[in-house]
CSV table of C-alpha atoms and ligand atoms in Angstrom, one decimal:
chain,number,residue,atom,x,y,z
Z,144,UNK,CA,85.3,2.7,155.4
Z,145,UNK,CA,88.4,0.5,154.9
Z,146,UNK,CA,87.1,-2.3,152.8
Z,147,UNK,CA,89.4,-5.3,153.4
Z,148,UNK,CA,91.2,-5.2,156.8
Z,149,UNK,CA,90.3,-2.1,158.8
Z,150,UNK,CA,93.4,-0.2,157.6
Z,151,UNK,CA,93.1,2.7,155.3
Z,152,UNK,CA,95.1,2.7,152.1
Z,153,UNK,CA,95.7,5.9,150.0
Z,154,UNK,CA,92.9,5.2,147.6
Z,155,UNK,CA,90.4,4.9,150.5
Z,156,UNK,CA,91.8,7.9,152.2
Z,157,UNK,CA,91.3,10.1,149.1
Z,158,UNK,CA,87.6,9.3,149.2
Z,159,UNK,CA,86.9,10.6,152.8
Z,160,UNK,CA,86.2,14.2,153.7
Z,161,UNK,CA,89.1,14.4,156.1
Z,162,UNK,CA,91.5,14.2,153.1
Z,163,UNK,CA,92.6,17.7,152.1
Z,164,UNK,CA,93.3,16.9,148.4
Z,165,UNK,CA,96.5,16.2,146.6
Z,166,UNK,CA,96.8,19.7,145.2
Z,167,UNK,CA,96.6,21.2,148.7
Z,168,UNK,CA,99.1,18.7,150.2
Z,169,UNK,CA,101.7,19.8,147.6
Z,170,UNK,CA,101.1,23.4,148.4
Z,171,UNK,CA,100.9,23.7,152.2
Z,172,UNK,CA,101.3,22.1,155.6
Z,173,UNK,CA,97.9,20.8,156.4
Z,174,UNK,CA,95.9,18.4,158.7
Z,175,UNK,CA,94.9,15.0,157.3
Z,176,UNK,CA,91.9,13.4,159.2
Z,177,UNK,CA,92.2,9.7,158.7
Z,178,UNK,CA,88.8,9.0,160.2
Z,179,UNK,CA,86.7,6.7,158.1
Z,180,UNK,CA,84.3,5.1,160.5
Z,181,UNK,CA,80.9,6.6,161.3
Z,182,UNK,CA,81.3,6.6,165.1
Z,183,UNK,CA,79.7,9.1,167.6
Z,184,UNK,CA,82.8,11.3,168.0
Z,185,UNK,CA,83.6,15.0,167.4
Z,186,UNK,CA,86.3,16.5,169.7
Z,187,UNK,CA,88.3,17.4,166.7
Z,188,UNK,CA,85.6,19.9,165.7
Z,189,UNK,CA,85.9,21.9,168.9
Z,190,UNK,CA,89.7,21.5,169.0
Z,191,UNK,CA,90.4,23.5,165.9
Z,192,UNK,CA,90.7,27.2,166.8
Z,193,UNK,CA,90.2,28.2,163.2
Z,194,UNK,CA,87.0,26.2,162.6
Z,195,UNK,CA,88.6,24.1,159.9
Z,196,UNK,CA,87.0,20.9,161.0
Z,197,UNK,CA,83.3,20.1,160.7
Z,198,UNK,CA,81.5,17.1,162.0
Z,199,UNK,CA,78.1,18.7,162.4
Z,200,UNK,CA,74.9,16.7,162.9
Z,201,UNK,CA,74.5,13.8,163.3
Z,202,UNK,CA,77.6,13.3,165.4
Z,203,UNK,CA,78.3,10.1,163.4
Z,204,UNK,CA,79.2,12.2,160.3
Z,205,UNK,CA,82.8,11.8,159.2
Z,206,UNK,CA,84.9,14.9,160.0
Z,207,UNK,CA,85.6,17.2,157.0
Z,208,UNK,CA,88.7,19.4,156.7
Z,209,UNK,CA,88.5,22.8,155.2
Z,210,UNK,CA,92.0,23.0,153.8
Z,211,UNK,CA,91.8,26.8,153.1
Z,212,UNK,CA,91.2,27.4,156.8
Z,213,UNK,CA,93.8,25.0,158.2
Z,214,UNK,CA,97.2,26.4,159.0
Z,215,UNK,CA,98.8,23.1,160.1
Z,216,UNK,CA,99.1,24.2,163.8
Z,217,UNK,CA,98.5,20.6,165.1
Z,218,UNK,CA,96.1,21.7,167.9
Z,219,UNK,CA,93.7,19.1,166.8
Z,220,UNK,CA,96.1,16.1,166.8
Z,221,UNK,CA,96.1,15.2,170.4
Z,222,UNK,CA,92.4,15.8,170.9
Z,223,UNK,CA,91.5,12.9,168.7
Z,224,UNK,CA,90.9,9.8,170.8
Z,225,UNK,CA,91.4,7.6,167.8
Z,226,UNK,CA,94.8,9.0,167.0
Z,227,UNK,CA,93.5,9.6,163.5
Z,228,UNK,CA,94.8,13.1,162.9
Z,229,UNK,CA,98.2,13.9,161.4
Z,230,UNK,CA,99.7,17.1,160.1
Z,231,UNK,CA,101.7,16.6,156.9
Z,232,UNK,CA,104.1,19.0,155.2
Z,233,UNK,CA,105.1,17.9,151.7
Z,234,UNK,CA,106.3,21.3,150.5
Z,235,UNK,CA,110.1,21.0,151.1
Z,236,UNK,CA,112.4,19.8,148.4
Z,237,UNK,CA,114.6,17.3,150.3
Z,238,UNK,CA,112.3,15.8,152.9
Z,239,UNK,CA,108.7,15.4,154.0
Z,240,UNK,CA,107.5,16.2,157.5
Z,241,UNK,CA,104.8,14.4,159.5
Z,242,UNK,CA,103.5,15.3,162.9
Z,243,UNK,CA,102.1,12.4,164.7
Z,244,UNK,CA,100.4,11.7,168.1
Z,245,UNK,CA,102.8,9.6,170.2
Z,246,UNK,CA,101.7,7.8,173.4
Z,247,UNK,CA,104.7,5.6,174.3
Z,248,UNK,CA,107.6,6.0,176.7
Z,249,UNK,CA,110.4,6.8,176.5
Z,250,UNK,CA,109.9,9.7,174.2
Z,251,UNK,CA,112.6,10.3,171.6
Z,252,UNK,CA,114.8,13.4,171.7
Z,253,UNK,CA,114.8,16.0,169.0
Z,254,UNK,CA,117.5,15.0,166.5
Z,255,UNK,CA,117.2,11.3,167.3
Z,256,UNK,CA,117.1,8.8,164.4
Z,257,UNK,CA,114.0,6.6,164.5
Z,258,UNK,CA,112.5,3.8,162.3
Z,259,UNK,CA,109.4,5.1,160.4
Z,260,UNK,CA,106.4,2.8,160.3
Z,261,UNK,CA,103.5,2.8,157.8
Z,262,UNK,CA,99.8,2.3,158.7
Z,263,UNK,CA,100.4,-1.5,159.0
Z,264,UNK,CA,103.3,-1.0,161.4
Z,265,UNK,CA,105.9,-2.0,158.7
Z,266,UNK,CA,109.1,-0.2,158.9
Z,267,UNK,CA,109.5,1.7,155.6
Z,268,UNK,CA,112.5,4.0,156.2
Z,269,UNK,CA,114.7,5.8,158.7
Z,270,UNK,CA,113.7,9.2,159.8
Z,271,UNK,CA,114.8,11.9,162.2
Z,272,UNK,CA,112.7,13.5,165.0
Z,273,UNK,CA,112.7,17.2,164.5
Z,274,UNK,CA,110.4,18.3,167.3
Z,275,UNK,CA,108.9,16.8,170.5
Z,276,UNK,CA,106.0,18.7,171.9
Z,277,UNK,CA,104.6,17.8,175.3
Z,278,UNK,CA,101.9,20.2,175.9
Z,279,UNK,CA,100.1,20.1,179.3
Z,280,UNK,CA,96.8,20.6,177.6
Z,281,UNK,CA,97.4,17.4,175.6
Z,282,UNK,CA,97.5,15.3,178.7
Z,283,UNK,CA,100.1,12.6,178.0
Z,284,UNK,CA,99.9,12.6,174.2
Z,285,UNK,CA,103.2,14.0,172.7
Z,286,UNK,CA,103.4,15.4,169.2
Z,287,UNK,CA,106.4,14.3,167.3
Z,288,UNK,CA,107.4,16.0,164.1
Z,289,UNK,CA,109.5,13.6,162.0
Z,290,UNK,CA,111.6,14.3,158.9
Z,291,UNK,CA,111.1,11.4,156.5
Z,292,UNK,CA,112.5,10.7,153.0
Z,293,UNK,CA,110.8,12.7,150.2
Z,294,UNK,CA,107.7,10.8,149.0
Z,295,UNK,CA,106.9,9.1,152.3
Z,296,UNK,CA,105.0,11.9,154.0
Z,297,UNK,CA,101.7,10.2,153.3
Z,298,UNK,CA,102.9,6.8,154.3
Z,299,UNK,CA,104.7,7.2,157.6
Z,300,UNK,CA,102.2,7.2,160.5
Z,301,UNK,CA,104.3,6.1,163.5
Z,302,UNK,CA,107.9,5.6,164.6
Z,303,UNK,CA,109.8,3.0,166.4
Z,304,UNK,CA,112.5,3.4,169.0
Z,305,UNK,CA,115.4,2.9,169.0
Z,306,UNK,CA,116.1,3.1,165.3
Z,307,UNK,CA,116.6,-0.4,163.8
Z,308,UNK,CA,116.3,0.3,160.2
Z,309,UNK,CA,116.7,-2.4,157.7
Z,310,UNK,CA,115.4,-1.1,154.4
Z,311,UNK,CA,117.7,-2.0,151.6
Z,312,UNK,CA,117.8,-0.3,148.3
Z,313,UNK,CA,116.6,-3.5,146.7
Z,314,UNK,CA,113.5,-4.0,148.8
Z,315,UNK,CA,112.4,-0.3,149.4
Z,316,UNK,CA,109.2,0.6,151.2
Z,317,UNK,CA,107.1,-2.1,149.6
Z,318,UNK,CA,109.4,-4.9,150.8
Z,319,UNK,CA,110.1,-3.4,154.1
Z,320,UNK,CA,110.3,-5.6,157.1
Z,321,UNK,CA,107.5,-6.0,159.6
Z,322,UNK,CA,107.4,-4.0,162.8
Z,323,UNK,CA,108.1,-7.1,165.0
Z,324,UNK,CA,111.0,-9.2,164.2
Z,325,UNK,CA,110.8,-13.0,164.2
Z,326,UNK,CA,110.4,-14.5,167.7
Z,327,UNK,CA,109.8,-11.1,169.2
Z,328,UNK,CA,106.5,-10.6,171.1
Z,329,UNK,CA,104.6,-7.7,169.5
Z,330,UNK,CA,104.3,-4.5,171.7
Z,331,UNK,CA,101.0,-4.5,173.6
Z,332,UNK,CA,98.5,-2.1,172.1
Z,333,UNK,CA,95.0,-1.0,172.8
Z,334,UNK,CA,92.7,-3.0,170.5
Z,335,UNK,CA,89.2,-1.9,171.7
Z,336,UNK,CA,89.4,1.8,172.7
Z,337,UNK,CA,85.8,1.9,174.0
Z,338,UNK,CA,86.3,-0.9,176.5
Z,339,UNK,CA,90.0,-0.4,176.9
Z,340,UNK,CA,90.9,-4.0,176.0
Z,341,UNK,CA,94.6,-4.7,175.2
Z,342,UNK,CA,95.8,-7.0,172.4
Z,343,UNK,CA,97.3,-9.2,175.1
Z,344,UNK,CA,93.8,-9.6,176.6
Z,345,UNK,CA,92.3,-10.6,173.3
Z,346,UNK,CA,95.2,-13.1,172.7
Z,347,UNK,CA,94.7,-14.6,176.1
Z,348,UNK,CA,91.0,-15.1,175.4
Z,349,UNK,CA,91.7,-16.8,172.1
Z,350,UNK,CA,94.3,-19.1,173.8
Z,351,UNK,CA,91.7,-20.0,176.3
Z,352,UNK,CA,89.4,-21.2,173.5
Z,353,UNK,CA,87.6,-18.1,172.2
Z,354,UNK,CA,87.5,-18.8,168.4
Z,355,UNK,CA,85.0,-16.2,167.2
Z,356,UNK,CA,84.4,-12.5,167.6
Z,357,UNK,CA,81.4,-13.2,169.8
Z,358,UNK,CA,83.4,-15.5,172.0
Z,359,UNK,CA,86.2,-12.9,172.4
Z,360,UNK,CA,83.5,-10.3,173.2
Z,361,UNK,CA,82.0,-12.4,175.9
Z,362,UNK,CA,85.3,-13.0,177.6
Z,363,UNK,CA,86.8,-9.5,177.3
Z,364,UNK,CA,84.0,-7.0,176.5
Z,365,UNK,CA,85.9,-6.0,173.4
Z,366,UNK,CA,83.3,-4.8,170.9
Z,367,UNK,CA,80.6,-4.0,173.5
Z,368,UNK,CA,81.5,-0.3,173.7
Z,369,UNK,CA,80.0,2.9,172.4
Z,370,UNK,CA,81.0,2.2,168.8
Z,371,UNK,CA,79.6,-1.4,169.0
Z,372,UNK,CA,82.7,-2.9,167.5
Z,373,UNK,CA,82.9,-0.6,164.4
Z,374,UNK,CA,86.5,0.3,165.4
Z,375,UNK,CA,87.8,-2.9,166.8
Z,376,UNK,CA,86.0,-5.9,165.3
Z,377,UNK,CA,88.2,-6.1,162.2
Z,378,UNK,CA,91.3,-5.9,164.2
Z,379,UNK,CA,90.1,-8.6,166.5
Z,380,UNK,CA,89.2,-10.8,163.5
Z,381,UNK,CA,92.8,-10.4,162.3
Z,382,UNK,CA,94.2,-11.4,165.7
Z,383,UNK,CA,91.9,-14.5,165.8
Z,384,UNK,CA,93.1,-15.4,162.3
Z,385,UNK,CA,96.8,-14.9,163.2
Z,386,UNK,CA,96.4,-16.9,166.4
Z,387,UNK,CA,94.5,-19.8,164.8
Z,388,UNK,CA,96.4,-19.9,161.5
Z,389,UNK,CA,93.2,-19.3,159.5
Z,390,UNK,CA,92.5,-16.7,156.8
Z,391,UNK,CA,90.5,-13.7,158.1
Z,392,UNK,CA,87.7,-14.6,155.7
Z,393,UNK,CA,87.1,-17.8,157.8
Z,394,UNK,CA,86.6,-15.9,161.1
Z,395,UNK,CA,82.9,-15.7,161.7
Z,396,UNK,CA,81.6,-12.2,161.9
Z,397,UNK,CA,80.1,-11.0,165.2
Z,398,UNK,CA,76.3,-10.8,165.8
Z,399,UNK,CA,74.9,-7.4,165.1
Z,400,UNK,CA,71.7,-6.2,166.6
Z,401,UNK,CA,69.6,-3.1,165.7
Z,402,UNK,CA,70.0,-0.2,165.7
Z,403,UNK,CA,73.1,-0.6,163.5
Z,404,UNK,CA,74.0,3.0,164.3
Z,405,UNK,CA,73.1,5.3,167.2
Z,406,UNK,CA,69.6,6.6,167.0
Z,407,UNK,CA,68.2,9.5,169.0
Z,408,UNK,CA,65.4,8.6,171.4
Z,409,UNK,CA,63.4,11.5,170.0
Z,410,UNK,CA,63.5,9.8,166.6
Z,411,UNK,CA,62.0,6.7,168.0
Z,412,UNK,CA,59.4,8.7,170.0
Z,413,UNK,CA,58.4,10.5,166.8
Z,414,UNK,CA,57.7,7.2,165.1
Z,415,UNK,CA,55.3,6.3,168.0
Z,416,UNK,CA,53.6,9.7,167.7
Z,417,UNK,CA,53.2,9.3,163.9
Z,418,UNK,CA,51.6,5.8,164.4
Z,419,UNK,CA,49.1,7.2,166.9
Z,420,UNK,CA,48.2,10.1,164.5
Z,421,UNK,CA,47.9,7.7,161.6
Z,422,UNK,CA,45.8,4.7,162.6
Z,423,UNK,CA,46.3,3.2,159.1
Z,424,UNK,CA,49.9,2.4,160.2
Z,425,UNK,CA,48.7,0.6,163.4
Z,426,UNK,CA,49.3,-3.1,163.3
Z,427,UNK,CA,46.1,-5.1,162.7
Z,428,UNK,CA,44.4,-6.1,166.0
Z,429,UNK,CA,43.6,-9.7,166.6
U,521,SF4,S1,96.0,21.6,162.2
U,521,SF4,FE1,95.3,23.5,163.3
U,521,SF4,S2,94.2,24.7,161.8
U,521,SF4,FE2,94.4,22.6,160.9
U,521,SF4,S3,92.6,21.5,161.4
U,521,SF4,FE3,94.1,21.1,163.1
U,521,SF4,S4,93.7,22.6,164.7
U,521,SF4,FE4,92.7,23.3,162.8
U,522,SF4,S1,88.0,9.9,165.8
U,522,SF4,FE1,89.3,11.7,165.7
U,522,SF4,S2,89.0,12.6,163.7
U,522,SF4,FE2,87.4,11.1,164.0
U,522,SF4,S3,85.6,12.3,164.7
U,522,SF4,FE3,86.7,11.5,166.5
U,522,SF4,S4,88.1,13.2,167.0
U,522,SF4,FE4,87.5,13.6,164.9
U,523,FES,S1,86.5,0.1,169.9
U,523,FES,FE1,84.4,0.6,170.3
U,523,FES,S2,83.6,-1.3,171.0
U,523,FES,FE2,85.7,-1.7,170.6
């Protein structure tokens, strides 16, 4: 699980079962499942026609990639509701290629130059769209294959249109500018996928006085969904911190109530049965 801010870095990515391994990445085009939260979700497992993805039981397992079975076809990318799957091809000498899910309009054209963004939304380079796939079976999620400078295939995870690239030789990727330029309103994004709450809704709640995760939750329902805030609470904390000018560490964590992860009713029922069979475990009568 991302330790500091809800965003995976490479070291964290290398520890999850969706990472195919550095040796594999250098040898073949392969899917990278950047899924690090134990949420009840598994459409990726059924999406792979080659059986290269396993979630198994319980459904909260992190998905694992079998790199030997993966052929980099990309059929799994658009099936992931968390937009957490990418196909990466680091095998070419001049460029790396990344296939990403893309849900914005307008779509770029093949051949168009775009700004390439890292996982934090920072622009790290210019790139060129090589392929735009709009498959009917993928609903409205397009697949963009983007050619990026050699060495950035494991960094670029989104693109920005139109290209507005400002990465000087002096600054390079580490000093790249932020996605939103000064004074520009950030593009609205979905913050809580379970309850479909947009960033603008969270910001509005904060500006109306919600200063904590629980207060934002009461006003917007963000954090009340199936994942119980596992996906969105850190993002919301960051937005509260940005809006209130406080460090994230000073934003009070939300209340958590048991069970802390989904539990089958049969498991609870079994505990009742066990108690009946074993009177020693019964609470003392008064
Ligand atoms: S890229 Fe294709 S083969 Fe690889 S895991 Fe996804 S669906 Fe399966
Ligand atoms: S979020 Fe995506 S990668 Fe993770 S389990 Fe769900 S479908 Fe699979
Ligand atoms: S994303 Fe699941 S509750 Fe917010």
